[in-house]
mmCIF file of C-alpha atoms in Angstrom:
data_model
loop_
_atom_site.group_PDB
_atom_site.id
_atom_site.type_symbol
_atom_site.label_atom_id
_atom_site.label_comp_id
_atom_site.label_asym_id
_atom_site.label_seq_id
_atom_site.Cartn_x
_atom_site.Cartn_y
_atom_site.Cartn_z
ATOM 1 C CA UNK A 216 -0.482 -13.159 -10.056
ATOM 2 C CA UNK A 217 0.243 -9.505 -10.884
ATOM 3 C CA UNK A 218 3.794 -8.267 -10.732
ATOM 4 C CA UNK A 219 4.005 -4.662 -9.559
ATOM 5 C CA UNK A 220 6.761 -2.247 -8.637
ATOM 6 C CA UNK A 221 6.760 -1.025 -5.051
ATOM 7 C CA UNK A 222 9.412 1.572 -4.235
ATOM 8 C CA UNK A 223 11.546 0.384 -7.184
ATOM 9 C CA UNK A 224 11.320 -3.292 -6.146
ATOM 10 C CA UNK A 225 9.471 -5.744 -8.374
ATOM 11 C CA UNK A 226 6.987 -7.701 -6.283
ATOM 12 C CA UNK A 227 4.559 -10.513 -7.142
ATOM 13 C CA UNK A 228 1.230 -10.128 -5.364
ATOM 14 C CA UNK A 229 -1.742 -12.501 -5.158
ATOM 15 C CA UNK A 230 -4.516 -12.246 -7.758
ATOM 16 C CA UNK A 231 -6.922 -9.382 -7.076
ATOM 17 C CA UNK A 232 -4.419 -7.724 -4.711
ATOM 18 C CA UNK A 233 -5.340 -4.187 -3.748
ATOM 19 C CA UNK A 234 -3.327 -1.180 -2.668
ATOM 20 C CA UNK A 235 -4.276 -2.126 0.895
ATOM 21 C CA UNK A 236 -2.696 -5.573 0.420
ATOM 22 C CA UNK A 237 0.491 -3.997 -0.938
ATOM 23 C CA UNK A 238 0.736 -1.548 1.971
ATOM 24 C CA UNK A 239 0.161 -4.358 4.469
ATOM 25 C CA UNK A 240 2.831 -6.499 2.823
ATOM 26 C CA UNK A 241 5.337 -3.645 2.629
ATOM 27 C CA UNK A 242 4.848 -2.406 6.181
ATOM 28 C CA UNK A 243 4.410 -5.859 7.722
ATOM 29 C CA UNK A 244 1.297 -4.605 9.478
ATOM 30 C CA UNK A 245 -2.202 -6.043 9.458
ATOM 31 C CA UNK A 246 -4.622 -3.407 8.205
ATOM 32 C CA UNK A 247 -8.365 -3.047 8.497
ATOM 33 C CA UNK A 248 -10.432 -2.433 5.342
ATOM 34 C CA UNK A 249 -10.367 1.327 6.008
ATOM 35 C CA UNK A 250 -6.544 1.263 6.007
ATOM 36 C CA UNK A 251 -6.066 1.758 9.722
ATOM 37 C CA UNK A 252 -3.704 -0.639 11.496
ATOM 38 C CA UNK A 253 -5.427 -3.510 13.286
ATOM 39 C CA UNK A 254 -3.165 -2.948 16.298
ATOM 40 C CA UNK A 255 -4.496 0.603 16.724
ATOM 41 C CA UNK A 256 -1.053 2.181 16.421
ATOM 42 C CA UNK A 257 -0.216 4.922 13.945
ATOM 43 C CA UNK A 258 0.754 3.786 10.424
ATOM 44 C CA UNK A 259 2.360 7.012 9.139
ATOM 45 C CA UNK A 260 2.585 6.263 5.419
ATOM 46 C CA UNK A 261 1.525 7.982 2.214
ATOM 47 C CA UNK A 262 0.820 6.028 -0.967
ATOM 48 C CA UNK A 263 0.961 7.027 -4.626
ATOM 49 C CA UNK A 264 -0.103 4.897 -7.586
ATOM 50 C CA UNK A 265 1.423 5.991 -10.917
ATOM 51 C CA UNK A 266 2.309 9.295 -9.273
ATOM 52 C CA UNK A 267 -1.179 9.997 -7.892
ATOM 53 C CA UNK A 268 -1.448 10.211 -4.119
ATOM 54 C CA UNK A 269 -4.224 7.953 -2.850
ATOM 55 C CA UNK A 270 -6.316 8.689 0.207
ATOM 56 C CA UNK A 271 -6.333 5.827 2.685
ATOM 57 C CA UNK A 272 -10.086 5.487 2.253
ATOM 58 C CA UNK A 273 -9.513 4.231 -1.345
ATOM 59 C CA UNK A 274 -6.732 1.694 -0.679
ATOM 60 C CA UNK A 275 -9.036 -1.310 -0.372
ATOM 61 C CA UNK A 276 -11.063 -0.346 -3.457
ATOM 62 C CA UNK A 277 -8.179 -0.162 -5.923
ATOM 63 C CA UNK A 278 -7.026 -3.449 -7.418
ATOM 64 C CA UNK A 279 -3.459 -3.474 -8.709
ATOM 65 C CA UNK A 280 -2.941 -4.332 -12.370
ATOM 66 C CA UNK A 281 0.108 -6.014 -13.871
ATOM 67 C CA UNK A 282 2.966 -3.491 -14.067
ATOM 68 C CA UNK A 283 1.460 -1.013 -11.606
ATOM 69 C CA UNK A 284 3.936 1.377 -9.997
ATOM 70 C CA UNK A 285 3.355 2.086 -6.335
ATOM 71 C CA UNK A 286 5.279 4.366 -3.985
ATOM 72 C CA UNK A 287 4.850 3.844 -0.265
ATOM 73 C CA UNK A 288 6.521 6.558 1.777
ATOM 74 C CA UNK A 289 6.964 6.469 5.526
ATOM 75 C CA UNK A 290 6.668 9.751 7.393
ATOM 76 C CA UNK A 291 9.568 10.629 9.691
ATOM 77 C CA UNK A 292 10.071 13.424 12.189
ATOM 78 C CA UNK A 293 12.673 16.103 11.685
ATOM 79 C CA UNK A 294 13.925 17.300 8.488
#
């Protein structure tokens, strides 16, 4: 069971967890393999692993290793 850091919180994820699994857990949304929400609504997040922004198309292909550092940022309107 890998332990990773998501937005400065230490989180234990199931074995073989991917970035997609971490985003789903963090947002509380069910996601399809391509990273789009199963409910069809907008997700509005950006994800970086070890400081590298990841395109949504890669989320399900990247397995998280022990100690991985993930940032999941929610887009908001205004500024």
